[in-house]
Coordinates of N, CA, C and O in Angstrom, one line a residue:
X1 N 0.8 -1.2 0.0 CA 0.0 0.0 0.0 C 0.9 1.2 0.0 O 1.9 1.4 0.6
X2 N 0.3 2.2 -0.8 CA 1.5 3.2 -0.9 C 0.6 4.4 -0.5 O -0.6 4.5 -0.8
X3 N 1.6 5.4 0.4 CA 0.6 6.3 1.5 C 0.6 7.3 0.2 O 1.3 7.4 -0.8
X4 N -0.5 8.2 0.6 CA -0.1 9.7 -0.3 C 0.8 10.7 0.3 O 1.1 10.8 1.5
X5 N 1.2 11.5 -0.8 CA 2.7 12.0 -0.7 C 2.8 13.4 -0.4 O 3.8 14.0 -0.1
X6 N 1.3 14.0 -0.5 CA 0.9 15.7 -0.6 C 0.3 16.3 1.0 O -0.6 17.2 1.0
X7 N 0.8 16.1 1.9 CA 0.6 16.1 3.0 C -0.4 18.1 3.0 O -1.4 18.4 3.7
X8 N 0.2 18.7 2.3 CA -0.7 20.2 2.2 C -1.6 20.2 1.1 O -1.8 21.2 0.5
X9 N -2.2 19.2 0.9 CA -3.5 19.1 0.2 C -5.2 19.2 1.0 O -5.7 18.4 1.9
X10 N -5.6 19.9 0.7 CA -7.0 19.8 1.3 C -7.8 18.9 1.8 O -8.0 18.1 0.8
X11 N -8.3 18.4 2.7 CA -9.1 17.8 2.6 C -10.2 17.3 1.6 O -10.8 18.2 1.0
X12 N -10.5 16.3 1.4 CA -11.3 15.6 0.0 C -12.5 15.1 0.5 O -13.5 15.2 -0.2
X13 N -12.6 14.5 1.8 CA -13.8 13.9 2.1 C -14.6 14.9 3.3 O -13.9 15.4 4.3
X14 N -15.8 15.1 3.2 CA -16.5 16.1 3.9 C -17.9 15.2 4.6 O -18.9 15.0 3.9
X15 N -17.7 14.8 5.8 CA -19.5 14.0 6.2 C -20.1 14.6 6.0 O -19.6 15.8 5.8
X16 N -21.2 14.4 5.8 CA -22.7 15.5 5.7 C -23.4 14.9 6.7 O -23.4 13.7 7.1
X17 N -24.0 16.1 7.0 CA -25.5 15.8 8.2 C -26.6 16.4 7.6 O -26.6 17.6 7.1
X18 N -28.0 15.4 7.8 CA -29.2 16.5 7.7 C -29.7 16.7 8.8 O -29.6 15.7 9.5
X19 N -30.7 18.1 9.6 CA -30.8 17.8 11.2 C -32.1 18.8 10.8 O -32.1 19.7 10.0
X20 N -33.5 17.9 11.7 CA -34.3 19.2 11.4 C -34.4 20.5 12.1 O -35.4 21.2 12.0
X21 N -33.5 20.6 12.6 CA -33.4 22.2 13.4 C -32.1 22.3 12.9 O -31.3 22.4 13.8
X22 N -31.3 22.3 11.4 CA -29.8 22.7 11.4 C -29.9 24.1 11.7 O -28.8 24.6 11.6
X23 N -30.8 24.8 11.9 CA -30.0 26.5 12.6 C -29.5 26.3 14.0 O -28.4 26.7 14.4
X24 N -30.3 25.5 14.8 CA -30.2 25.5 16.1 C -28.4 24.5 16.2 O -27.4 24.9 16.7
X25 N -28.6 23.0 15.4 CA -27.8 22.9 15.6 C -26.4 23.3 15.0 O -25.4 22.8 15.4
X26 N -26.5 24.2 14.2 CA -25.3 25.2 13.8 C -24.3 25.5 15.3 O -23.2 25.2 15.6
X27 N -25.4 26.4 15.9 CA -25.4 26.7 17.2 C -24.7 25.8 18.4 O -23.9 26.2 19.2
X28 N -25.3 24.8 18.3 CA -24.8 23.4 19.0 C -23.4 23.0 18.6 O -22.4 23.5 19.2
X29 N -23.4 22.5 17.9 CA -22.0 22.1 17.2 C -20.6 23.3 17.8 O -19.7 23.0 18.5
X30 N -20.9 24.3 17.4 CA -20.2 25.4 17.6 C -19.8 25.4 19.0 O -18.7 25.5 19.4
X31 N -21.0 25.1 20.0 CA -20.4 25.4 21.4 C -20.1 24.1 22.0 O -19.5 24.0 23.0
X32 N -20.4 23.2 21.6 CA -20.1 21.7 22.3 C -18.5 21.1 21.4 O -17.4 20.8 22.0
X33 N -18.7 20.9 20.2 CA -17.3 20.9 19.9 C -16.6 22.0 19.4 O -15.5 21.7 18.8
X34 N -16.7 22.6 19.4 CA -15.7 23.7 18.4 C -15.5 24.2 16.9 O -14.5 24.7 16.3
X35 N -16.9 24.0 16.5 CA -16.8 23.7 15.2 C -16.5 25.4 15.1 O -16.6 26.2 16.1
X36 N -16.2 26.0 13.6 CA -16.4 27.4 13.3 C -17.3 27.4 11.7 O -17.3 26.5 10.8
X37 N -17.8 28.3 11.7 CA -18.8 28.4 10.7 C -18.3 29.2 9.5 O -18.5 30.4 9.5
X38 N -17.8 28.5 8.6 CA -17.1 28.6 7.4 C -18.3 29.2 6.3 O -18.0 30.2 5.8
X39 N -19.3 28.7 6.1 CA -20.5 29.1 5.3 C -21.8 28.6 5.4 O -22.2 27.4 5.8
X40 N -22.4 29.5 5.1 CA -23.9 29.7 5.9 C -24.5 29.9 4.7 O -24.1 31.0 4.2
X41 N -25.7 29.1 3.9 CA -27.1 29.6 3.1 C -28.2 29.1 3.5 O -28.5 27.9 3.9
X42 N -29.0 30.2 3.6 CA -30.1 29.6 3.8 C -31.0 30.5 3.1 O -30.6 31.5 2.5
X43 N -32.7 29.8 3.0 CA -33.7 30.4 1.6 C -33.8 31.3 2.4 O -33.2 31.8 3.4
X44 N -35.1 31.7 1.4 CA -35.5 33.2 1.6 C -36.9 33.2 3.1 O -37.5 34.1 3.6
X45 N -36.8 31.9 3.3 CA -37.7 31.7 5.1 C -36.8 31.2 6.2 O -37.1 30.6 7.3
X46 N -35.6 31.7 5.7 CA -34.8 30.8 6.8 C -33.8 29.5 7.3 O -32.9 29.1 8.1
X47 N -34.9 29.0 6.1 CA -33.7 27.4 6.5 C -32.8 27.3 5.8 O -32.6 27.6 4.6
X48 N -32.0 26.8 7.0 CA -30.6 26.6 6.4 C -30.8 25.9 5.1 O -31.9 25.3 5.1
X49 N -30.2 25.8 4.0 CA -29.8 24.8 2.8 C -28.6 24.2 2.9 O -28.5 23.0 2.6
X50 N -27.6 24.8 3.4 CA -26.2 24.1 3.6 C -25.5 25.2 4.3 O -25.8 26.4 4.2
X51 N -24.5 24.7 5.2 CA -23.5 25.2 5.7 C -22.2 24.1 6.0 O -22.2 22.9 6.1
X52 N -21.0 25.0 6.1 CA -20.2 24.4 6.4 C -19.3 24.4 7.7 O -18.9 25.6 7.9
X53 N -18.8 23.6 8.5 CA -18.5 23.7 9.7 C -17.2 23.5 9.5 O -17.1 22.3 9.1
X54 N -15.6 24.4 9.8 CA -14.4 23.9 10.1 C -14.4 23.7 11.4 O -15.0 24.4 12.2
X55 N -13.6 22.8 11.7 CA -12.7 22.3 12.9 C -11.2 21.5 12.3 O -10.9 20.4 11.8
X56 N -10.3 22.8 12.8 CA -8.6 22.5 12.2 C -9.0 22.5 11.1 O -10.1 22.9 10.9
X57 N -8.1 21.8 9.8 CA -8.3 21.6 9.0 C -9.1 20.7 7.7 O -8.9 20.3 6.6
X58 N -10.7 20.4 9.2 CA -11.4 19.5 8.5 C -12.2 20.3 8.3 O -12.0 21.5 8.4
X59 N -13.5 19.8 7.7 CA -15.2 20.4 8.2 C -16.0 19.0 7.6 O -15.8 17.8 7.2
X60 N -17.1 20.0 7.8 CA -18.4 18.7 7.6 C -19.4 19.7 7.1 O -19.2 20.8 7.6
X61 N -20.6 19.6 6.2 CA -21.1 20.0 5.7 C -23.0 19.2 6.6 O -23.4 18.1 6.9
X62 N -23.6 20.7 6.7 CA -24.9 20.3 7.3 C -25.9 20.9 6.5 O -25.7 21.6 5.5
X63 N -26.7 20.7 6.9 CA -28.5 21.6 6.3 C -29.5 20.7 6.8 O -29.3 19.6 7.3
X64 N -30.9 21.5 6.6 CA -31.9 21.0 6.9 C -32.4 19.8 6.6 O -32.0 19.5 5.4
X65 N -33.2 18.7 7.1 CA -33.6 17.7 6.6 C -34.8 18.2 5.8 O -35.7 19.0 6.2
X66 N -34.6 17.4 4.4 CA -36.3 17.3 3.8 C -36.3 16.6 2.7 O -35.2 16.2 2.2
X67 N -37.4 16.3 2.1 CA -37.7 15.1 1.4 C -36.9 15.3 0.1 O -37.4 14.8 -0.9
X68 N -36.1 15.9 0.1 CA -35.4 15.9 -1.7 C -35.0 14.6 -2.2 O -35.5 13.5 -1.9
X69 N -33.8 14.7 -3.3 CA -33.5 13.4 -3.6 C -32.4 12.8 -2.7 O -32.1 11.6 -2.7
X70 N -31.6 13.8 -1.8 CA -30.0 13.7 -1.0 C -31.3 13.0 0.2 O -31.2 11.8 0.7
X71 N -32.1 13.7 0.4 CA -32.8 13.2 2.2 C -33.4 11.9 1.9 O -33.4 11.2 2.9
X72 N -34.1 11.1 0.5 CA -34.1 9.8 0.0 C -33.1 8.7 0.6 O -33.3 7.7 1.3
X73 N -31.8 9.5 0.0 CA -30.7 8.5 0.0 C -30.1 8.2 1.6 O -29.7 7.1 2.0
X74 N -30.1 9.6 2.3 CA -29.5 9.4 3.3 C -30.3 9.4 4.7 O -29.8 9.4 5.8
X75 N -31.8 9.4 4.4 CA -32.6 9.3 5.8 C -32.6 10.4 6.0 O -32.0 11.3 5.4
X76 N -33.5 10.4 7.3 CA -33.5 11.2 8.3 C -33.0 11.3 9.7 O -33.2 10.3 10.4
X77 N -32.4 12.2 10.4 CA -31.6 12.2 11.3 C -32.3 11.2 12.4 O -33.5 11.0 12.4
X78 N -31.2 10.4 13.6 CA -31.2 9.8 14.3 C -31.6 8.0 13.3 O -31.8 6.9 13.9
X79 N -31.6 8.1 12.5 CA -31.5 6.9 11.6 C -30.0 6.7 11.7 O -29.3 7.4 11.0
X80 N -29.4 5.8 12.3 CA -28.1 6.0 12.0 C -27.7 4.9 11.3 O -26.9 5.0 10.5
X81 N -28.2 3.9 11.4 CA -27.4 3.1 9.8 C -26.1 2.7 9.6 O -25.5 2.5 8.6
X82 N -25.6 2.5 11.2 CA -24.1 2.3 11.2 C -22.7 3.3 11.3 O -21.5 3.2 11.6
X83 N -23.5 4.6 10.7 CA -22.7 5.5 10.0 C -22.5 6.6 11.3 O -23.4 7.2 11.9
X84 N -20.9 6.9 11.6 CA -20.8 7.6 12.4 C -19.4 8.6 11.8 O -19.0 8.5 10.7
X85 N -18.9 9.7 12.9 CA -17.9 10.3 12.5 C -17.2 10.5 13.2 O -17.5 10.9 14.3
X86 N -15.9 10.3 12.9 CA -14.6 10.4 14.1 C -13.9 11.2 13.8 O -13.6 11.4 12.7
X87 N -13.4 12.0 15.1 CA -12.9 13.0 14.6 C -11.5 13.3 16.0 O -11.6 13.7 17.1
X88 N -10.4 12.9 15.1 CA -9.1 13.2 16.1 C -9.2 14.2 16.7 O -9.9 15.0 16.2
X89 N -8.6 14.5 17.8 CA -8.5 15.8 18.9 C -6.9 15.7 20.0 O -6.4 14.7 20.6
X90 N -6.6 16.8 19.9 CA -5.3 16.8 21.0 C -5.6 16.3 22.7 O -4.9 15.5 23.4
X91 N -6.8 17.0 23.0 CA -7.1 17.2 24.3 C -8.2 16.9 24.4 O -9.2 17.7 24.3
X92 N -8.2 15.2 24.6 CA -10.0 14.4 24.5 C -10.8 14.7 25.4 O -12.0 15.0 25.1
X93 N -10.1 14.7 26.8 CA -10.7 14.9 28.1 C -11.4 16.5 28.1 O -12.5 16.6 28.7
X94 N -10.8 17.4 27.6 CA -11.7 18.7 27.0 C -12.9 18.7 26.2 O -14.0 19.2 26.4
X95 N -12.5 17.8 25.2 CA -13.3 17.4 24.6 C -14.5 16.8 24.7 O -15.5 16.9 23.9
X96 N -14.3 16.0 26.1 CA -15.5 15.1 26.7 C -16.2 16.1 27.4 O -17.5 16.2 27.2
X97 N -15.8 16.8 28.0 CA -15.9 18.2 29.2 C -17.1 18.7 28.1 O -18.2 18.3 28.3
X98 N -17.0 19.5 27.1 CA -17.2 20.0 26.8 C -18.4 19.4 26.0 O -19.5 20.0 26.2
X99 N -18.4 18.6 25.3 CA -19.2 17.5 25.2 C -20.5 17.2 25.7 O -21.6 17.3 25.2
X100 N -20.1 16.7 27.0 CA -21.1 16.5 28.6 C -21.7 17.6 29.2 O -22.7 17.5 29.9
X101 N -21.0 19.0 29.0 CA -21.3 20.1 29.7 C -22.7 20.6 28.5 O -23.7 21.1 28.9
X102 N -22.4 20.1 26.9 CA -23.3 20.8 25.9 C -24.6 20.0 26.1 O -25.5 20.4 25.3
X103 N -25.0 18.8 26.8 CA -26.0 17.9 26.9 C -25.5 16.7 25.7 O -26.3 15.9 25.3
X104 N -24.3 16.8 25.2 CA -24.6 15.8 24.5 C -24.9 14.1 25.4 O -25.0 13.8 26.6
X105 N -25.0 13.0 24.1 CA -26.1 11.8 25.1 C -24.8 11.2 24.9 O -24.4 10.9 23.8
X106 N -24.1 10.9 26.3 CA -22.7 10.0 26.2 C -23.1 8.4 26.2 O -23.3 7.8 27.3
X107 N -23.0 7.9 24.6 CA -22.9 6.6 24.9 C -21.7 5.5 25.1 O -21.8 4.3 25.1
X108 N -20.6 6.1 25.3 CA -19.2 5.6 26.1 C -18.6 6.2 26.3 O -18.0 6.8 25.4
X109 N -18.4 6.4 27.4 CA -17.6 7.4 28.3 C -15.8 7.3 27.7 O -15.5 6.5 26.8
X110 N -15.1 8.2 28.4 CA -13.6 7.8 27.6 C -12.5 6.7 28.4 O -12.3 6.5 29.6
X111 N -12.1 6.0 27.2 CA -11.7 4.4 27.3 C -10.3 4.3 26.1 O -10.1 5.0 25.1
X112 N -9.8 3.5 26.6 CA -8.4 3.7 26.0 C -8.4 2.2 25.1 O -8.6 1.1 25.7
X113 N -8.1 2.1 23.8 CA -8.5 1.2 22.7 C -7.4 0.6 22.8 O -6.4 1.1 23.4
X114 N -7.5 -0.7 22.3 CA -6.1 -1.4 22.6 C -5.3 -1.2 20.9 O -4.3 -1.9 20.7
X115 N -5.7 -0.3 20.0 CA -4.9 0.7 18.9 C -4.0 1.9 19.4 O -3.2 2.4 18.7
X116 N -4.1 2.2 20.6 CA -3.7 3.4 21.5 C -4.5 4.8 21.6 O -3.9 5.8 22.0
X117 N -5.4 4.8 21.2 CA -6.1 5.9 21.5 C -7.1 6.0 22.4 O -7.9 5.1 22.7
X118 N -7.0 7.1 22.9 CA -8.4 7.3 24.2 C -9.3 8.2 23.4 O -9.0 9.0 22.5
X119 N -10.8 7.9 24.1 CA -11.9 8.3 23.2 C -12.9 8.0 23.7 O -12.9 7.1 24.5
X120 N -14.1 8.5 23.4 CA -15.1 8.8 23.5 C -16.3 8.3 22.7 O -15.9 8.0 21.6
X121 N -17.7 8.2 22.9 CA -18.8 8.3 22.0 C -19.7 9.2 22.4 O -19.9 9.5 23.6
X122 N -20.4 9.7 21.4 CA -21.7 10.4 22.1 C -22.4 11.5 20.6 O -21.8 12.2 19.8
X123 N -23.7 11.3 20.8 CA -24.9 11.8 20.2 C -25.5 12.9 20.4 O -26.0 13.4 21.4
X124 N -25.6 13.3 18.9 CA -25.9 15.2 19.4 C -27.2 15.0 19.6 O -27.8 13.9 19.7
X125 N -27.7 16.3 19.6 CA -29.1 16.4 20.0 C -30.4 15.6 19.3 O -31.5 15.4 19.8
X126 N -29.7 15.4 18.0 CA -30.7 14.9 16.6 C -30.2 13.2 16.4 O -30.6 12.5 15.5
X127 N -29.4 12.8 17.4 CA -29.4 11.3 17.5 C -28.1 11.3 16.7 O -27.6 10.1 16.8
X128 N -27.5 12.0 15.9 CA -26.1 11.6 14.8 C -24.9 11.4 15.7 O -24.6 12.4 16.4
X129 N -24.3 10.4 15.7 CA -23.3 9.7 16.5 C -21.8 10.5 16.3 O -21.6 11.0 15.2
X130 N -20.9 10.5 16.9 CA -19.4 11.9 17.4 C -19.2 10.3 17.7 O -20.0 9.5 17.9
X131 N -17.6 10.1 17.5 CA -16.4 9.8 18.1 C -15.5 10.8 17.9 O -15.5 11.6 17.0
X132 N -14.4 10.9 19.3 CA -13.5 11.8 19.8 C -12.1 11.2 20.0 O -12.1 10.3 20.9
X133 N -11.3 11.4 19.7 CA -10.1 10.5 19.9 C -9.1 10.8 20.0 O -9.0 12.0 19.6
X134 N -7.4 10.2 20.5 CA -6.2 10.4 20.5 C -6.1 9.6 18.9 O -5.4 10.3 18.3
X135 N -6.4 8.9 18.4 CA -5.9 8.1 17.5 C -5.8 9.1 16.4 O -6.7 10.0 16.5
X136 N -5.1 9.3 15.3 CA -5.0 10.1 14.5 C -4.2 9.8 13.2 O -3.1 10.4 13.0
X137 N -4.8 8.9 12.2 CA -3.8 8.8 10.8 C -3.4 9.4 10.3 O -4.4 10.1 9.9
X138 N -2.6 9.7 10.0 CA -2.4 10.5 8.6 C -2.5 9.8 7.3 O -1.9 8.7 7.2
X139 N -3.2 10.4 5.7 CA -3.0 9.7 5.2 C -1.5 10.1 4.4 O -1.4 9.3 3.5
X140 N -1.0 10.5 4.4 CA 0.5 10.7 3.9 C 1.3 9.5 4.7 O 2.2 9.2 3.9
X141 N 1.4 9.1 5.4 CA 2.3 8.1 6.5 C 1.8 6.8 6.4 O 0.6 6.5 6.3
X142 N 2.7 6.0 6.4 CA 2.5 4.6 6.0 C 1.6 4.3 7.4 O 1.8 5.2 8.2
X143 N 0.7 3.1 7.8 CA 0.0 3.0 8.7 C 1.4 1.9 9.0 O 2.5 1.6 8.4
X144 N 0.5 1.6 10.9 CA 1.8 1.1 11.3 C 1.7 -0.9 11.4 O 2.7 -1.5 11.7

């Protein structure tokens, strides 16, 4: 397996979420993990259509739930379907803090993997599943 080589390349893959309150949880996001709010549309009544959330050099793209052809494919929130998102962090125990302090619903408290990372689980308000972690790949670096 051969790693990639471009270590200052952008990020390529972006989760999406649909949430039926994404204004509220814009808001959420922001104060429980840290996200920052990169871009914001919404129609001419208000709802979000999309936004985008950085944290470091990631993000994740959110909007409202509704019956289009994307909300077909991917359900409706708290449908989780296996599908969750992990997201490395320096300082997990902050992370958890902050986490638990925002009401998020902790479904595994922090636990140390026998991969070496310590981490976390837990569900935002709309049921979509957060992992938190020391573990951290790179994809430029051979795995070990």
């Amino acid at each position: 397996m051969t790693a990639v080589t471009t270590p200052a390349e952008p990020p390529r893959i972006y989760p999406t979420f649909r949430y039926r309150d994404a204004a509220y949880m814009i808001g959420w996001l922001v104060d429980a993990f840290g996200f920052i709010v990169r871009a914001r549309y919404d129609d001419d009544a208000g709802m979000v259509q999309h936004a985008e959330l950085a944290l470091g050099s990631s993000m994740i793209m959110i909007g409202t739930a509704r019956d289009d052809g994307f909300g077909k494919v991917v359900g409706w929130p708290g449908e989780n379907g296996g599908k969750a998102t992990y997201i490395a962090v320096d300082d997990v125990e902050a992370m958890f803090a902050s986490a638990e302090a925002a009401g998020a619903t902790i479904l595994e408290t922090l636990v140390e993997r026998s991969y070496g990372s310590r981490e976390f689980i837990c569900a935002d308000p709309e049921g979509n599943v957060w992992s938190f972690g020391t573990y951290w790949p790179k994809a430029y670096e051979p795995a070990d």
